[in-house]
Short mmCIF file of C-alpha atoms in Angstrom, two decimals:
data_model
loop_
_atom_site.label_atom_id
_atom_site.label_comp_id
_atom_site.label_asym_id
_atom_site.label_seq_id
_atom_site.Cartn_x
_atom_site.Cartn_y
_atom_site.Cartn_z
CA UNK A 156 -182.93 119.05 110.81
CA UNK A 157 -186.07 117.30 108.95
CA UNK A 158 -187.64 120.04 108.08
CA UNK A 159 -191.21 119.46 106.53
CA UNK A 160 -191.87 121.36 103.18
CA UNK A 161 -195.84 121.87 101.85
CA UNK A 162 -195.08 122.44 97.65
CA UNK A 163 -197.86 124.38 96.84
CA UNK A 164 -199.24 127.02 94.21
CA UNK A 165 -201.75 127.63 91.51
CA UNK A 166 -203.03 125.63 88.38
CA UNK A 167 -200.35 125.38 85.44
CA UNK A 168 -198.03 126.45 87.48
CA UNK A 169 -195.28 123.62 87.15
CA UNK A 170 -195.39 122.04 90.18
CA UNK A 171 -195.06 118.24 88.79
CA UNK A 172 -192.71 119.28 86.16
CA UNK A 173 -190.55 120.73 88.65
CA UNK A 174 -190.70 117.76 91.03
CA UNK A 175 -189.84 115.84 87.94
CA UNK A 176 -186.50 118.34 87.34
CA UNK A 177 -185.89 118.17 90.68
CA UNK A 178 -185.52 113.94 90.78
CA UNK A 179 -183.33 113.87 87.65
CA UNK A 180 -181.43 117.43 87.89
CA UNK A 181 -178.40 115.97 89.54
CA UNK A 182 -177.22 114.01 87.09
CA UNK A 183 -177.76 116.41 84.07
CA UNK A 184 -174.62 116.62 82.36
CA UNK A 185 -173.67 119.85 82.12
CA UNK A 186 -175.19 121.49 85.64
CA UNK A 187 -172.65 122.73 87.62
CA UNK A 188 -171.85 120.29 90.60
CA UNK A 189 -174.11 120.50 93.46
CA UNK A 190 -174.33 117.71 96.58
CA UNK A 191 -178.30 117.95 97.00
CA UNK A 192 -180.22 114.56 96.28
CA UNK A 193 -184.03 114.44 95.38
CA UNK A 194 -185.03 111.09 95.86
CA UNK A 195 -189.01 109.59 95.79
CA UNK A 196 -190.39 108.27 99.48
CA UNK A 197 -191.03 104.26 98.66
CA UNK A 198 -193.71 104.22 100.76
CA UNK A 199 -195.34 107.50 97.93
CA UNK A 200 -196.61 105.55 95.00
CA UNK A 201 -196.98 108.91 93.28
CA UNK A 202 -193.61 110.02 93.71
CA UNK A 203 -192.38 106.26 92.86
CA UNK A 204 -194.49 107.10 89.34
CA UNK A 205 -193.43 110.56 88.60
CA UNK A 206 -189.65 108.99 89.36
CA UNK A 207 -189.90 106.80 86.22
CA UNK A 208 -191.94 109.26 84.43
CA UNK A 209 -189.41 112.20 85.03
CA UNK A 210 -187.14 112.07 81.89
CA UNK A 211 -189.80 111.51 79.60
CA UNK A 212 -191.87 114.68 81.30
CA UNK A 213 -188.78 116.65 80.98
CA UNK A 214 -188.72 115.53 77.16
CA UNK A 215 -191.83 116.80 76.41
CA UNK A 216 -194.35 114.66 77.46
CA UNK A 217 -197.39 115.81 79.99
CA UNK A 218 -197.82 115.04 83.18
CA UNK A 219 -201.05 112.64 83.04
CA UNK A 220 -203.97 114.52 84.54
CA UNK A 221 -204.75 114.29 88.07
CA UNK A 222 -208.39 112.86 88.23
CA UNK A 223 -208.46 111.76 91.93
CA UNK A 224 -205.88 113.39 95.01
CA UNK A 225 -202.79 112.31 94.52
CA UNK A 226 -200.02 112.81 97.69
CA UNK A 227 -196.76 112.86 96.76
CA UNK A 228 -193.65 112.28 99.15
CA UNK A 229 -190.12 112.93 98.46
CA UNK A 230 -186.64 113.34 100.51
CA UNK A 231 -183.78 116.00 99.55
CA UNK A 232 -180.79 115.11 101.13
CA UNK A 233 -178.10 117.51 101.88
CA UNK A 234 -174.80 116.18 102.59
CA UNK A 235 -172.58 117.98 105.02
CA UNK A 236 -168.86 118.21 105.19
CA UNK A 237 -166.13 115.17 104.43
CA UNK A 238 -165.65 116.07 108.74
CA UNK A 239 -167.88 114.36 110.18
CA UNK A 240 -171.05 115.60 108.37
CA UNK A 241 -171.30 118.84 109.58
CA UNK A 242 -174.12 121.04 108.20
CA UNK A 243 -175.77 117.44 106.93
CA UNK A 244 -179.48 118.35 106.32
CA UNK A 245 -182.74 116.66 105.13
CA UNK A 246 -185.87 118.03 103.62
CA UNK A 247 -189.33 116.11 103.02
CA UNK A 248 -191.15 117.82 100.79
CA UNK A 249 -194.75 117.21 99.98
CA UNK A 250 -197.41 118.07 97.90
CA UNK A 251 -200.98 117.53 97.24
CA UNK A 252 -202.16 117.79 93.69
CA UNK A 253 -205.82 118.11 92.98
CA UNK A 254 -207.73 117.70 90.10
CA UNK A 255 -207.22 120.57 88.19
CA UNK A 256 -203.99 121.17 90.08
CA UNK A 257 -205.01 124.49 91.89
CA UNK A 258 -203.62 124.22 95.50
CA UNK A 259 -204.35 127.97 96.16
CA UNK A 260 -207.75 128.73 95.00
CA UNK A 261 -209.53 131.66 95.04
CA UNK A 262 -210.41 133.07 98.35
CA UNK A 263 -214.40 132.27 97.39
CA UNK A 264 -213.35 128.85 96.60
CA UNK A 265 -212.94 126.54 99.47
CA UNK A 266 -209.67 124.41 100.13
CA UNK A 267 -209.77 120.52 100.19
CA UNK A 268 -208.87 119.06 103.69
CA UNK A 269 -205.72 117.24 102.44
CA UNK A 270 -204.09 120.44 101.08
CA UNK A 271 -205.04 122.19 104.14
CA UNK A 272 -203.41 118.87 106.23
CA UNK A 273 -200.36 119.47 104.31
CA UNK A 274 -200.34 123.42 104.80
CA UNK A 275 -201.12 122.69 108.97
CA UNK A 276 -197.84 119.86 109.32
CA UNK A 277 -195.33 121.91 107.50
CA UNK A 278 -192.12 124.38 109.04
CA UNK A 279 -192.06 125.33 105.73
CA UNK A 280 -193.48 126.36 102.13
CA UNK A 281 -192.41 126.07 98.94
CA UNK A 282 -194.47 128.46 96.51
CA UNK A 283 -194.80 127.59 92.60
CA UNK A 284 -195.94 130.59 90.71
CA UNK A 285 -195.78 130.37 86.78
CA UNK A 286 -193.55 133.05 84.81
CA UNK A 287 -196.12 132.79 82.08
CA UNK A 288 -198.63 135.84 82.37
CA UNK A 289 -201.35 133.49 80.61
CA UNK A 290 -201.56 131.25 83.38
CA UNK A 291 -201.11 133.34 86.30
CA UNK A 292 -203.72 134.55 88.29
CA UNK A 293 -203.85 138.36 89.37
CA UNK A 294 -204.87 137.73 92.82
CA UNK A 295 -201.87 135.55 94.57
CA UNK A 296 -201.85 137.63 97.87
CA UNK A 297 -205.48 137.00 98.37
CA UNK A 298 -204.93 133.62 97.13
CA UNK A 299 -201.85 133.10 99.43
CA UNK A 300 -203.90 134.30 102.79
CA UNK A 301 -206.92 132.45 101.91
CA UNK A 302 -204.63 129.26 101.74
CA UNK A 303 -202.99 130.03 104.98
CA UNK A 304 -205.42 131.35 107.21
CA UNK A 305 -207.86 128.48 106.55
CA UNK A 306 -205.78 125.60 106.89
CA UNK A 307 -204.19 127.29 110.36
CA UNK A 308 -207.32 126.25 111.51
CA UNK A 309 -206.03 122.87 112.23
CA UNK A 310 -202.78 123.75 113.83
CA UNK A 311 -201.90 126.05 117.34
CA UNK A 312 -199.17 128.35 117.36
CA UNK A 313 -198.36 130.97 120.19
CA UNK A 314 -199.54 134.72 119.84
CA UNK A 315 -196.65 136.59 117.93
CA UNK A 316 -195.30 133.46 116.81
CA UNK A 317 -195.03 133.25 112.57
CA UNK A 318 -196.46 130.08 111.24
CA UNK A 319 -193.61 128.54 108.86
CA UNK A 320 -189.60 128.96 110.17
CA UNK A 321 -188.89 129.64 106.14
CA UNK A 322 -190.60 130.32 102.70
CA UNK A 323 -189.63 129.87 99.11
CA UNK A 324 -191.41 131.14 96.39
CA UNK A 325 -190.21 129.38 92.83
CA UNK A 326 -190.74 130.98 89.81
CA UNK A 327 -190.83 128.43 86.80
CA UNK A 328 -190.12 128.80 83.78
CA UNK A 329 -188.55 131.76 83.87
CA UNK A 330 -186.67 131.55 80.66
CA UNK A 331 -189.88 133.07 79.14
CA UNK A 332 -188.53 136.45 80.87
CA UNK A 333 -186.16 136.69 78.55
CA UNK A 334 -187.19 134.56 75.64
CA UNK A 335 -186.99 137.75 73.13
CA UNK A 336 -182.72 138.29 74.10
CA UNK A 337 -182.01 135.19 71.68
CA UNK A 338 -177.91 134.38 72.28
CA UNK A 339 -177.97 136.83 75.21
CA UNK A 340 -180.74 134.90 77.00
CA UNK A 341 -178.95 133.36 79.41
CA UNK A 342 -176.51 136.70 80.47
CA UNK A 343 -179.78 138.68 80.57
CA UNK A 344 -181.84 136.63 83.38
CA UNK A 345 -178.19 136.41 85.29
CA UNK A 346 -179.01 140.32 85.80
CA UNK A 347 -182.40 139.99 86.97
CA UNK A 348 -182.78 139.95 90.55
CA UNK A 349 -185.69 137.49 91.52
CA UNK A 350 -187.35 139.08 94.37
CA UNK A 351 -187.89 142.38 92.57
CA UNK A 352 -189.25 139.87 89.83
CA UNK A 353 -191.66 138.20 91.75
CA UNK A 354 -192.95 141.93 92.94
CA UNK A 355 -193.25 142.80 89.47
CA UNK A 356 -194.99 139.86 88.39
CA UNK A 357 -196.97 138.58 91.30
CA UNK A 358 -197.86 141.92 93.00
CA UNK A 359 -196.42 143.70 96.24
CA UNK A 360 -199.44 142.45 97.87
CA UNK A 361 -198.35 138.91 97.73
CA UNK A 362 -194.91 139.59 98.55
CA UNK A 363 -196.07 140.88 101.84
CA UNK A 364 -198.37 138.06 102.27
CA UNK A 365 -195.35 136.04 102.29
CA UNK A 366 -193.24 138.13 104.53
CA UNK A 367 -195.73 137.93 107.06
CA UNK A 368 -195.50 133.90 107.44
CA UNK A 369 -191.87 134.00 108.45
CA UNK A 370 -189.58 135.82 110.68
CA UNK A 371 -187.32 138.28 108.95
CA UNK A 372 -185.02 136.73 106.46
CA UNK A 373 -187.00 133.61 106.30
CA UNK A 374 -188.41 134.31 103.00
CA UNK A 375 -186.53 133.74 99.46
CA UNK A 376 -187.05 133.95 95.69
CA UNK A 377 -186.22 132.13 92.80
CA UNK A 378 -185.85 132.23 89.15
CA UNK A 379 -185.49 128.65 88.22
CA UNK A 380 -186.04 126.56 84.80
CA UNK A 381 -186.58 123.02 84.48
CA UNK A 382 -185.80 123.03 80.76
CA UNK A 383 -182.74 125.60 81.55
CA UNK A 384 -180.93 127.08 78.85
CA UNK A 385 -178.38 126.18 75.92
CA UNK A 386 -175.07 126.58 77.56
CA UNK A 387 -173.19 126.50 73.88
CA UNK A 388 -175.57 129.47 71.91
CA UNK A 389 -177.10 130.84 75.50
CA UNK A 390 -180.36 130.54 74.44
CA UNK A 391 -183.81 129.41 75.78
CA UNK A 392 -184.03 126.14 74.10
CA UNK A 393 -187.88 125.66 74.22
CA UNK A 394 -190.76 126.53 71.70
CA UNK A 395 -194.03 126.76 71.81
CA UNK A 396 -196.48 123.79 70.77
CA UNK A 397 -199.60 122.88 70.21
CA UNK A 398 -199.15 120.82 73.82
CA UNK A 399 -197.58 124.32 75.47
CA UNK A 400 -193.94 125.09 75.75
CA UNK A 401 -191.88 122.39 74.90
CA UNK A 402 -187.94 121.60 74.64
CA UNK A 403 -186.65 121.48 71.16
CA UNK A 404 -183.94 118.98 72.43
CA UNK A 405 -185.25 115.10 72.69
CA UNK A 406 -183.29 111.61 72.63
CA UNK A 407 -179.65 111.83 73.72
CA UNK A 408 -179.74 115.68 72.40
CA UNK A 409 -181.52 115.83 75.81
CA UNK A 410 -179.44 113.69 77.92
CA UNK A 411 -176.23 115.45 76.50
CA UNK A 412 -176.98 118.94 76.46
CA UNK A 413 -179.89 119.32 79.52
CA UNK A 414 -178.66 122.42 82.33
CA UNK A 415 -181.71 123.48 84.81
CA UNK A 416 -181.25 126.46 85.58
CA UNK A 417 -181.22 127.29 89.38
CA UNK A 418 -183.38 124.42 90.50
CA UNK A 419 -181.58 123.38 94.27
CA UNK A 420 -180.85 126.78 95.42
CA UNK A 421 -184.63 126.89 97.41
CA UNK A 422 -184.16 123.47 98.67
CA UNK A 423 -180.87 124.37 100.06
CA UNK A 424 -182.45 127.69 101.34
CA UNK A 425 -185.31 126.09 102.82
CA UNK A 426 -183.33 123.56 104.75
CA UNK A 427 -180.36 125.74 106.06
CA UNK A 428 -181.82 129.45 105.53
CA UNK A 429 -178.83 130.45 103.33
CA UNK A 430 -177.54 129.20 99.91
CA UNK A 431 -174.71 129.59 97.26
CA UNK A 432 -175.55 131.05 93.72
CA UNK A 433 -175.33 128.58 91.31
CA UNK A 434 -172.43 129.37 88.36
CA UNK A 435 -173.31 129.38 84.93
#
């Protein structure tokens, strides 16, 4: 199946950085073995950019501000079995970043016509919400339905019928749960469980917001972590700058010692409505 993902969510919420994990994540050293492939669209110049860009975005450097729409295509491949292929999927995910990078504005705020394009051609969404409570807006629900409902607008779908087959919603960064636990970092967030998290954090509003774009059991939730965490000390391995959170590894400290933590396990959901939890 090529499914068609829209990657969308608020300002500061990750959503480059993670595209950036997501093109370099399998071949971090130390992740646990995983068959998914992000790869850029050559025909995207944007994702072609970010591509080259991702290592030194996942170093520490910023993202370069988006002063102009930007569209970027990309392809996760997921390879079936060595017999014959079965279960071989492929995602294309897409997303639209604005200037200012909000993709789900207020509901009094209106929605650009090439987010609400991207919205109107997906089966699917992929929802970035940031773990850090300084950058995340109170009203997602609101925020979510606004999004929806408008750019609907531009696309039919039978009376009854849901309007996405699946939904993930990502929450970055989520090392910053449990940034106080120091060496027990890492065992802590293994205990969390991420939909209760994202009702916590994001508000039982939006979580029924979400449930109602899918049938039952097409929506899922993720703690994930571009920067990961330190899989010798189990410790968040990021500090906070004058730039905003930033890894204390760089140079080959980096390329040795880099684990994301959970990034694949929506794509995987996404494109075959179940997935395997990642060991760690």
């Amino acid at each position: 199946m090529n499914m068609q993902v829209a990657i969308v969510g608020p300002t500061k919420a990750g959503k480059t950085v993670y595209l950036a994990c997501l093109l370099r994540a399998a071949l971090a050293p130390r992740i646990v073995a995983r068959p998914i492939r992000v790869r850029p669209d050559p025909e995207s110049p944007a994702a072609m950019r970010l591509s080259k860009d991702a290592v030194e975005i996942l170093r520490g450097g910023a993202p370069l501000a988006t002063t102009e729409v930007t569209e970027f295509e990309l392809w996760a491949d997921l390879p079936g079995s060595l017999l014959g292929g079965l279960g071989k999927d492929q995602l294309r995910l897409r997303m639209v970043d604005m200037p200012g990078g909000d993709t789900m504005p207020p509901p009094d705020c209106s929605i650009p016509i090439e987010v609400q394009r991207s919205v109107a051609g997906a089966d699917a969404l992929l929802i970035v919400i940031p773990a850090d409570s300084s950058v995340r807006p109170e009203d997602l629900g609101a925020r979510l339905q606004h999004l929806v409902s408008t750019s609907m607008g531009l696309r039919s779908y039978g009376v009854g019928a849901y309007p996405f087959q699946r939904v993930a919603v990502v929450l970055t960064m989520s090392e910053l749960l449990v940034l106080q636990h120091g060496s027990a970092a890492l065992g802590v967030i293994e205990g969390l469980k991420a939909a209760e998290q994202v009702r916590d954090l994001c508000g039982s509003d939006f979580v029924r917001e979400v449930r109602a774009l899918v049938p039952p059991g097409g929506d899922w939730y993720s703690l994930v972590s571009a920067f990961g965490f330190d899989l010798n000390t189990g410790e968040v391995p990021i500090e906070s700058t004058a730039l905003g959170w930033r890894l204390r590894l760089n140079g080959a400290s980096f390329l040795d010692e880099w684990c994301p933590y959970r990034v694949f396990e929506p794509l995987e959901f996404l494109a075959r409505g179940v997935c395997w939890r990642e060991a760690y």
